[in-house]
Amino acid sequence: MSPTSSHTPSALPTAARAGLVTALATWALVVLPALVGWVSAPESSLGWWAGVAVGSAIWFLGHGQAIGGPGIAVSTTPLLLLAVFVAIAWRMSRRLVLGARPAVRRAEWDTVVWRGLVPGYLLGYAVAAAVFGALTLAGSVHPDPIGIAGTMLVPVVGLAVVLVRPGADTTPALVERGLAALPRWSVAAWRAACRGAVLLLGAGMVLVVLSMLVALGDVLRIQGEYDAGLVAGAVLAIAQVAFLGNVATWGLAFLVGPGFSVAVDGLVSPAGAHPGLMPLIPILGALPDEAAYPRIVWVVLVVPVVIGAMVARRTDLLLGSAGRRERASAVGAACATAVALVTVLTALANGAMGLERLGSVGVQIWPLAGCLLAELLVGAAVWLAVAFYRERTASGDPARAGTSSRSAGLKVPADRS
């Protein structure tokens, strides 16, 4: 059968069902472990309905929304949980788009996307979010009403990854025109920036893992003080794993220089550790004790500088043959974009994990962004300077120029002298 427009009217309800299923999948991922841990806890005197309410509140927290109640306020987004939610949304929206594309003519694809798939998918997700928000009213913590709109972050990012792909058959014409208006080097800069952001957060994660291995005894001791059963202990461990992405931003802030704080008036940076009075959370047992560090510790600032050079190298490889000005522009854009990505994630990871001592946990955003951009640009500038010098030397050396010409299949005149 040839593609027709008969599927256009059915795109909206189909997309709405897909959005509803996506929200249910992400909700079950959080609520089921929370419910199991709630019911299995021997000291719990409330029924399973309260566990569902708490799990629903955590679902909003995983979407970057703050939750609170009497005597408690939490606004730190578990970054790994958010990443899992986005991955589920990407997979479900990709299945929706790829399933709808063969049944629609190319000329009608934009209409189906903007009037059917996108609004329907978001509508289904929003309806589910409203239901989950109502479920939180049975518990002690719940999000603000505006939090329902804030949950659209996950389906929007999932759809964007699917639809914003240069050259793909599923990319709407409007998006294609927007991508075509960008500089030629923008795709290479974007890819290099994404890799740079992963490397930066990975460096922070490595520092965190090393710290946890060094302080493993303290971490296990605090975990044992909870005296939780096997199931409740496993749920507690999963909850801490969900926040490992947040702790990775702390490690990155240490490597960049500004450092991070957990308790009020506390600071951990290359200058020294002044963590303050910590609550009994096992993962916080890896924080260093009160100490003033020697100046040699500031050598950790080399890490983001090296990553800046790696971003420049990756950008240059993706560009291929290009002029120096174009290459420098692409490298600068890649570094700035990597900083923007890391800054957004760090802002989501910041916030409150309670009241009083844990009222402001995380990293100071603007010092982190400024220092990180400067360090990445230094590394990128060094790499470009070396690359340009080598190219200039190679072009000015007759022997090397002859070798390069021969390798390219060109004939070099013989010296007649």
Coordinates of C-alpha atoms in Angstrom, one line a residue:
M1 CA 0.0 0.0 0.0
S2 CA 1.3 3.5 -0.8
P3 CA 1.6 6.0 2.0
T4 CA -1.5 8.1 2.4
S5 CA -2.8 10.8 4.7
S6 CA -5.3 8.5 6.3
H7 CA -3.1 8.0 9.3
T8 CA -2.8 11.7 10.0
P9 CA -6.0 12.0 12.2
S10 CA -4.9 8.9 14.2
A11 CA -1.5 10.3 15.1
L12 CA -2.7 12.4 18.1
P13 CA -4.4 9.5 20.1
T14 CA -1.6 7.1 19.2
A15 CA 1.0 9.6 20.4
A16 CA -1.0 10.3 23.6
R17 CA -1.1 6.6 24.4
A18 CA 2.7 6.4 23.8
G19 CA 3.3 9.4 26.2
L20 CA 1.0 7.8 28.8
V21 CA 2.9 4.5 28.6
T22 CA 6.3 6.3 28.8
A23 CA 5.2 8.1 32.0
L24 CA 3.9 4.8 33.5
A25 CA 7.2 3.1 32.7
T26 CA 9.2 5.7 34.4
W27 CA 6.8 5.9 37.4
A28 CA 6.9 2.1 37.9
L29 CA 10.7 2.2 37.9
V30 CA 10.7 4.4 41.0
V31 CA 7.5 3.4 42.8
L32 CA 8.0 -0.4 42.8
P33 CA 11.4 -0.3 44.7
A34 CA 10.1 2.5 47.0
L35 CA 7.0 0.4 47.8
V36 CA 9.0 -2.7 48.4
G37 CA 11.3 -0.8 50.7
W38 CA 8.5 0.9 52.5
V39 CA 6.5 -2.3 53.2
S40 CA 9.5 -4.4 54.1
A41 CA 10.8 -1.9 56.7
P42 CA 9.9 -3.3 60.2
E43 CA 9.5 0.1 61.8
S44 CA 7.0 1.3 59.1
S45 CA 3.5 1.8 60.6
L46 CA 1.8 3.1 57.5
G47 CA 0.2 1.2 54.7
W48 CA 1.4 0.6 51.1
W49 CA -0.6 3.6 49.9
A50 CA 1.8 5.9 51.7
G51 CA 4.7 4.2 50.0
V52 CA 3.0 4.8 46.6
A53 CA 2.7 8.5 47.5
V54 CA 6.3 8.8 48.5
G55 CA 7.4 6.9 45.3
S56 CA 5.3 9.3 43.2
A57 CA 7.0 12.3 44.9
I58 CA 10.4 10.8 44.1
W59 CA 9.2 10.5 40.4
F60 CA 8.8 14.3 40.3
L61 CA 12.2 14.7 42.0
G62 CA 13.7 12.7 39.2
H63 CA 12.2 15.1 36.7
G64 CA 14.1 18.1 38.2
Q65 CA 11.1 19.2 40.4
A66 CA 11.3 20.2 44.0
I67 CA 9.2 18.3 46.6
G68 CA 8.5 19.3 50.2
G69 CA 6.3 19.0 53.2
P70 CA 6.2 19.9 56.9
G71 CA 9.8 20.1 58.1
I72 CA 11.4 18.8 54.8
A73 CA 12.4 20.3 51.5
V74 CA 14.3 18.4 48.7
S75 CA 15.2 20.0 45.4
T76 CA 18.4 18.1 44.3
T77 CA 17.7 16.1 41.1
P78 CA 19.2 12.6 41.0
L79 CA 21.1 12.9 37.8
L80 CA 21.4 9.2 37.0
L81 CA 17.6 8.7 37.6
L82 CA 17.0 11.7 35.3
A83 CA 19.2 10.0 32.6
V84 CA 17.3 6.8 32.9
F85 CA 14.0 8.7 32.5
V86 CA 15.3 10.4 29.4
A87 CA 16.6 7.1 27.9
I88 CA 13.1 5.6 28.3
A89 CA 11.5 8.6 26.8
W90 CA 13.9 8.5 23.9
R91 CA 13.3 4.8 23.2
M92 CA 9.5 5.2 23.4
S93 CA 9.4 8.3 21.2
R94 CA 11.8 6.8 18.7
R95 CA 9.4 3.8 18.4
L96 CA 6.5 6.1 17.9
V97 CA 8.2 8.2 15.3
L98 CA 9.6 5.3 13.3
G99 CA 6.3 3.5 13.4
A100 CA 4.4 6.6 12.0
R101 CA 6.9 7.6 9.4
P102 CA 6.3 4.9 6.7
A103 CA 2.6 5.6 6.6
V104 CA 2.9 9.3 5.8
R105 CA 4.0 11.1 2.7
R106 CA 7.1 13.3 3.1
A107 CA 5.1 16.4 2.2
E108 CA 2.7 15.7 5.1
W109 CA 5.3 14.6 7.7
D110 CA 5.7 18.1 9.2
T111 CA 1.9 18.3 9.8
V112 CA 1.8 14.9 11.4
V113 CA 4.8 15.7 13.7
W114 CA 3.7 19.2 14.9
R115 CA 0.0 18.6 15.0
G116 CA -0.1 14.9 16.0
L117 CA 3.0 13.2 17.4
V118 CA 4.5 16.0 19.5
P119 CA 1.4 17.5 21.1
G120 CA -0.1 14.0 21.6
Y121 CA 3.0 12.6 23.2
L122 CA 3.3 15.6 25.6
L123 CA -0.4 15.5 26.4
G124 CA -0.3 11.8 27.4
Y125 CA 2.7 12.4 29.6
A126 CA 1.1 15.5 31.2
V127 CA -2.1 13.6 32.0
A128 CA -0.1 10.9 33.7
A129 CA 1.9 13.5 35.6
A130 CA -1.3 15.1 36.9
V131 CA -2.5 11.7 38.2
F132 CA 0.8 11.0 39.9
G133 CA 0.7 14.5 41.4
A134 CA -2.7 13.6 42.9
L135 CA -1.2 10.4 44.3
T136 CA 1.4 12.4 46.3
L137 CA -1.3 14.1 48.3
A138 CA -1.7 10.9 50.3
G139 CA 1.9 11.3 51.6
S140 CA 3.9 13.7 53.6
V141 CA 5.8 15.3 50.6
H142 CA 4.5 16.5 47.3
P143 CA 5.5 18.8 44.5
D144 CA 4.2 22.2 43.7
P145 CA 1.4 22.4 41.1
I146 CA 3.9 23.9 38.6
G147 CA 5.9 20.7 38.9
I148 CA 3.5 19.0 36.5
A149 CA 4.6 21.4 33.7
G150 CA 8.2 20.9 34.8
T151 CA 8.0 17.1 34.1
M152 CA 7.8 17.9 30.4
L153 CA 11.6 18.2 30.5
V154 CA 11.9 14.5 30.1
P155 CA 9.6 13.9 27.0
V156 CA 10.8 17.1 25.3
V157 CA 14.4 15.9 25.5
G158 CA 13.5 12.4 24.4
L159 CA 11.6 13.7 21.4
A160 CA 14.4 16.2 20.6
V161 CA 17.0 13.5 20.4
V162 CA 14.8 11.6 17.9
L163 CA 13.7 14.5 15.7
V164 CA 16.8 16.7 15.6
R165 CA 19.0 14.5 13.5
P166 CA 20.7 16.0 10.4
G167 CA 19.8 14.0 7.3
A168 CA 17.5 11.6 8.9
D169 CA 14.2 10.7 7.1
T170 CA 12.3 11.4 10.3
T171 CA 13.6 15.0 10.8
P172 CA 10.9 17.6 10.0
A173 CA 11.6 20.1 7.3
L174 CA 11.5 23.0 9.8
V175 CA 14.3 21.4 11.8
E176 CA 16.3 20.7 8.7
R177 CA 16.1 24.3 7.6
G178 CA 17.2 25.4 11.1
L179 CA 20.2 23.0 11.0
A180 CA 21.1 24.1 7.5
A181 CA 21.4 27.7 8.7
L182 CA 24.0 26.8 11.3
P183 CA 27.8 27.0 10.4
R184 CA 29.3 24.0 8.7
W185 CA 31.4 23.2 11.7
S186 CA 28.4 23.2 14.2
V187 CA 27.8 19.5 14.0
A188 CA 31.4 18.7 14.7
A189 CA 31.5 21.2 17.6
W190 CA 28.3 19.7 19.1
R191 CA 29.6 16.1 19.0
A192 CA 32.9 17.1 20.5
A193 CA 31.1 19.1 23.2
C194 CA 29.0 16.1 24.2
R195 CA 32.1 14.0 24.5
G196 CA 33.9 16.7 26.5
A197 CA 31.0 16.9 28.9
V198 CA 31.1 13.1 29.4
L199 CA 34.8 13.2 30.0
L200 CA 34.4 16.0 32.5
L201 CA 31.7 14.3 34.5
G202 CA 33.6 11.0 34.1
A203 CA 36.7 12.6 35.7
G204 CA 34.6 13.8 38.6
M205 CA 33.2 10.3 38.9
V206 CA 36.6 8.7 39.0
L207 CA 37.6 11.0 41.9
V208 CA 34.4 10.0 43.7
V209 CA 35.0 6.3 43.2
L210 CA 38.6 6.6 44.4
S211 CA 37.5 8.5 47.5
M212 CA 34.8 5.9 48.3
L213 CA 37.4 3.1 48.0
V214 CA 39.7 4.9 50.4
A215 CA 36.9 5.5 52.9
L216 CA 35.1 2.2 52.3
G217 CA 35.3 1.3 55.9
D218 CA 33.5 4.5 57.0
V219 CA 30.9 4.1 54.3
L220 CA 30.1 0.5 55.4
R221 CA 30.1 1.5 59.1
I222 CA 27.4 4.2 58.5
Q223 CA 25.4 1.8 56.3
G224 CA 25.5 -0.8 59.1
E225 CA 24.2 1.7 61.7
Y226 CA 20.8 1.8 59.9
D227 CA 20.3 -1.8 60.9
A228 CA 18.1 -2.3 57.8
G229 CA 17.1 -5.7 56.5
L230 CA 18.2 -7.1 53.2
V231 CA 15.5 -5.5 51.1
A232 CA 15.5 -2.2 52.8
G233 CA 19.3 -2.1 52.7
A234 CA 19.2 -2.8 48.9
V235 CA 16.7 0.0 48.4
L236 CA 18.9 2.4 50.4
A237 CA 21.9 1.4 48.3
I238 CA 19.9 2.0 45.1
A239 CA 18.8 5.5 46.3
Q240 CA 22.4 6.4 46.9
V241 CA 23.5 5.1 43.5
A242 CA 20.9 7.4 41.9
F243 CA 22.8 10.4 43.4
L244 CA 26.2 9.3 42.2
G245 CA 25.8 11.6 39.2
N246 CA 25.3 14.5 41.6
V247 CA 28.4 13.6 43.6
A248 CA 30.3 13.4 40.3
T249 CA 29.6 17.2 39.8
W250 CA 31.1 17.7 43.3
G251 CA 34.3 15.8 42.2
L252 CA 34.4 17.9 39.0
A253 CA 34.1 21.1 41.0
F254 CA 37.1 20.0 43.1
L255 CA 39.1 19.3 40.0
V256 CA 38.2 22.7 38.5
G257 CA 39.0 24.6 41.6
P258 CA 35.9 26.2 43.3
G259 CA 35.1 23.1 45.2
F260 CA 31.7 22.1 46.7
S261 CA 29.8 22.3 49.9
V262 CA 27.4 19.9 51.6
A263 CA 26.6 21.3 55.0
V264 CA 26.1 25.1 55.6
D265 CA 29.4 27.0 55.9
G266 CA 31.3 23.9 54.7
L267 CA 33.7 23.7 51.7
V268 CA 35.9 21.1 50.1
S269 CA 38.3 22.4 47.5
P270 CA 42.0 22.0 46.6
A271 CA 42.8 24.5 49.3
G272 CA 41.5 22.2 52.0
A273 CA 38.6 20.3 53.4
H274 CA 36.1 21.9 55.8
P275 CA 33.1 19.6 55.4
G276 CA 31.2 20.7 58.5
L277 CA 28.9 18.4 60.5
M278 CA 27.6 15.7 58.2
P279 CA 24.4 13.7 58.6
L280 CA 24.5 9.9 58.8
I281 CA 24.3 9.2 55.0
P282 CA 26.6 6.3 54.0
I283 CA 27.9 7.9 50.8
L284 CA 28.9 11.0 52.7
G285 CA 31.4 8.9 54.7
A286 CA 33.7 9.3 51.7
L287 CA 34.1 13.0 52.3
P288 CA 37.6 14.0 53.6
D289 CA 38.2 15.0 57.2
E290 CA 39.0 18.5 58.3
A291 CA 42.4 19.4 56.8
A292 CA 44.4 22.0 55.0
Y293 CA 46.0 20.7 51.8
P294 CA 49.5 21.6 50.5
R295 CA 49.8 23.7 47.4
I296 CA 50.8 20.7 45.3
V297 CA 47.1 19.6 45.4
W298 CA 46.3 22.4 43.0
V299 CA 47.9 20.3 40.3
V300 CA 44.4 18.7 39.8
L301 CA 43.5 21.8 37.7
V302 CA 45.6 20.1 34.9
V303 CA 42.7 17.6 34.4
P304 CA 40.2 20.0 32.8
V305 CA 43.1 21.6 30.8
V306 CA 43.9 18.2 29.4
I307 CA 40.2 17.5 28.6
G308 CA 40.1 20.9 26.8
A309 CA 43.0 19.7 24.6
M310 CA 41.1 16.5 24.0
V311 CA 38.0 18.4 23.0
A312 CA 40.0 20.5 20.5
R313 CA 41.6 17.3 19.0
R314 CA 38.2 15.6 18.6
T315 CA 36.7 18.7 17.0
D316 CA 39.6 18.9 14.5
L317 CA 39.3 15.3 13.6
L318 CA 35.5 15.6 13.0
L319 CA 36.0 18.7 10.8
G320 CA 38.6 17.2 8.5
S321 CA 40.0 19.8 6.0
A322 CA 39.1 23.3 7.1
G323 CA 40.7 26.7 7.5
R324 CA 42.4 27.8 10.7
R325 CA 39.7 30.4 11.6
E326 CA 37.0 27.8 11.1
R327 CA 38.8 25.3 13.2
A328 CA 39.4 27.8 16.0
S329 CA 35.7 28.9 15.9
A330 CA 34.6 25.3 16.1
V331 CA 36.9 24.5 19.0
G332 CA 35.8 27.5 21.0
A333 CA 32.2 26.7 20.4
A334 CA 32.8 23.1 21.5
C335 CA 34.4 24.2 24.7
A336 CA 31.6 26.7 25.5
T337 CA 28.9 24.1 24.7
A338 CA 30.6 21.5 26.9
V339 CA 30.7 24.0 29.8
A340 CA 27.0 24.9 29.2
L341 CA 26.0 21.2 29.3
V342 CA 27.9 20.6 32.5
T343 CA 26.6 23.8 34.1
V344 CA 23.0 22.9 33.4
L345 CA 23.5 19.4 34.9
T346 CA 25.3 20.8 37.9
A347 CA 22.4 23.3 38.5
L348 CA 19.9 20.4 38.5
A349 CA 22.1 18.5 40.9
N350 CA 22.3 21.4 43.3
G351 CA 19.6 22.2 45.8
A352 CA 18.3 21.2 49.2
M353 CA 18.4 17.8 50.7
G354 CA 16.5 18.8 53.8
L355 CA 16.4 21.9 56.1
E356 CA 19.0 23.7 58.1
R357 CA 22.4 22.1 57.6
L358 CA 21.5 20.6 54.2
G359 CA 19.5 23.6 52.9
S360 CA 22.0 24.3 50.1
V361 CA 24.0 21.4 48.8
G362 CA 26.3 21.4 45.7
V363 CA 28.5 23.8 43.7
Q364 CA 28.5 27.5 43.1
I365 CA 27.4 27.7 39.5
W366 CA 29.0 30.8 38.1
P367 CA 32.5 30.2 39.6
L368 CA 32.4 26.7 38.3
A369 CA 31.3 27.8 34.8
G370 CA 33.9 30.6 34.6
C371 CA 36.8 28.6 35.8
L372 CA 35.9 25.5 33.7
L373 CA 35.6 27.6 30.5
A374 CA 38.9 29.3 31.1
E375 CA 40.7 25.9 31.7
L376 CA 39.1 24.2 28.7
L377 CA 40.1 27.1 26.5
V378 CA 43.7 27.0 27.8
G379 CA 44.0 23.4 26.9
A380 CA 42.3 23.9 23.5
A381 CA 44.5 26.8 22.7
V382 CA 47.7 24.9 23.5
W383 CA 46.6 22.0 21.3
L384 CA 45.7 24.3 18.4
A385 CA 48.9 26.2 18.8
V386 CA 50.9 22.9 18.6
A387 CA 48.8 21.7 15.7
F388 CA 49.2 24.9 13.7
Y389 CA 53.0 25.0 14.4
R390 CA 53.4 21.5 13.1
E391 CA 51.4 22.2 10.0
R392 CA 53.5 25.3 9.3
T393 CA 56.7 23.5 9.9
A394 CA 55.6 20.7 7.6
S395 CA 54.6 23.1 4.8
G396 CA 58.0 24.9 5.1
D397 CA 60.2 21.8 5.1
P398 CA 60.9 20.7 1.5
A399 CA 61.7 17.1 2.5
R400 CA 58.5 16.8 4.5
A401 CA 56.5 18.6 1.9
G402 CA 57.9 16.2 -0.7
T403 CA 57.0 13.2 1.4
S404 CA 53.4 14.6 1.9
S405 CA 53.1 15.2 -1.8
R406 CA 54.2 11.8 -2.7
S407 CA 51.9 10.2 -0.2
A408 CA 49.1 12.1 -1.9
G409 CA 50.0 10.8 -5.3
L410 CA 51.6 14.1 -6.6
K411 CA 54.9 14.3 -8.6
V412 CA 57.6 16.5 -7.1
P413 CA 60.1 18.0 -9.6
A414 CA 63.7 16.8 -9.1
D415 CA 66.4 19.2 -8.0
R416 CA 68.5 20.1 -11.2
S417 CA 71.3 21.8 -9.4

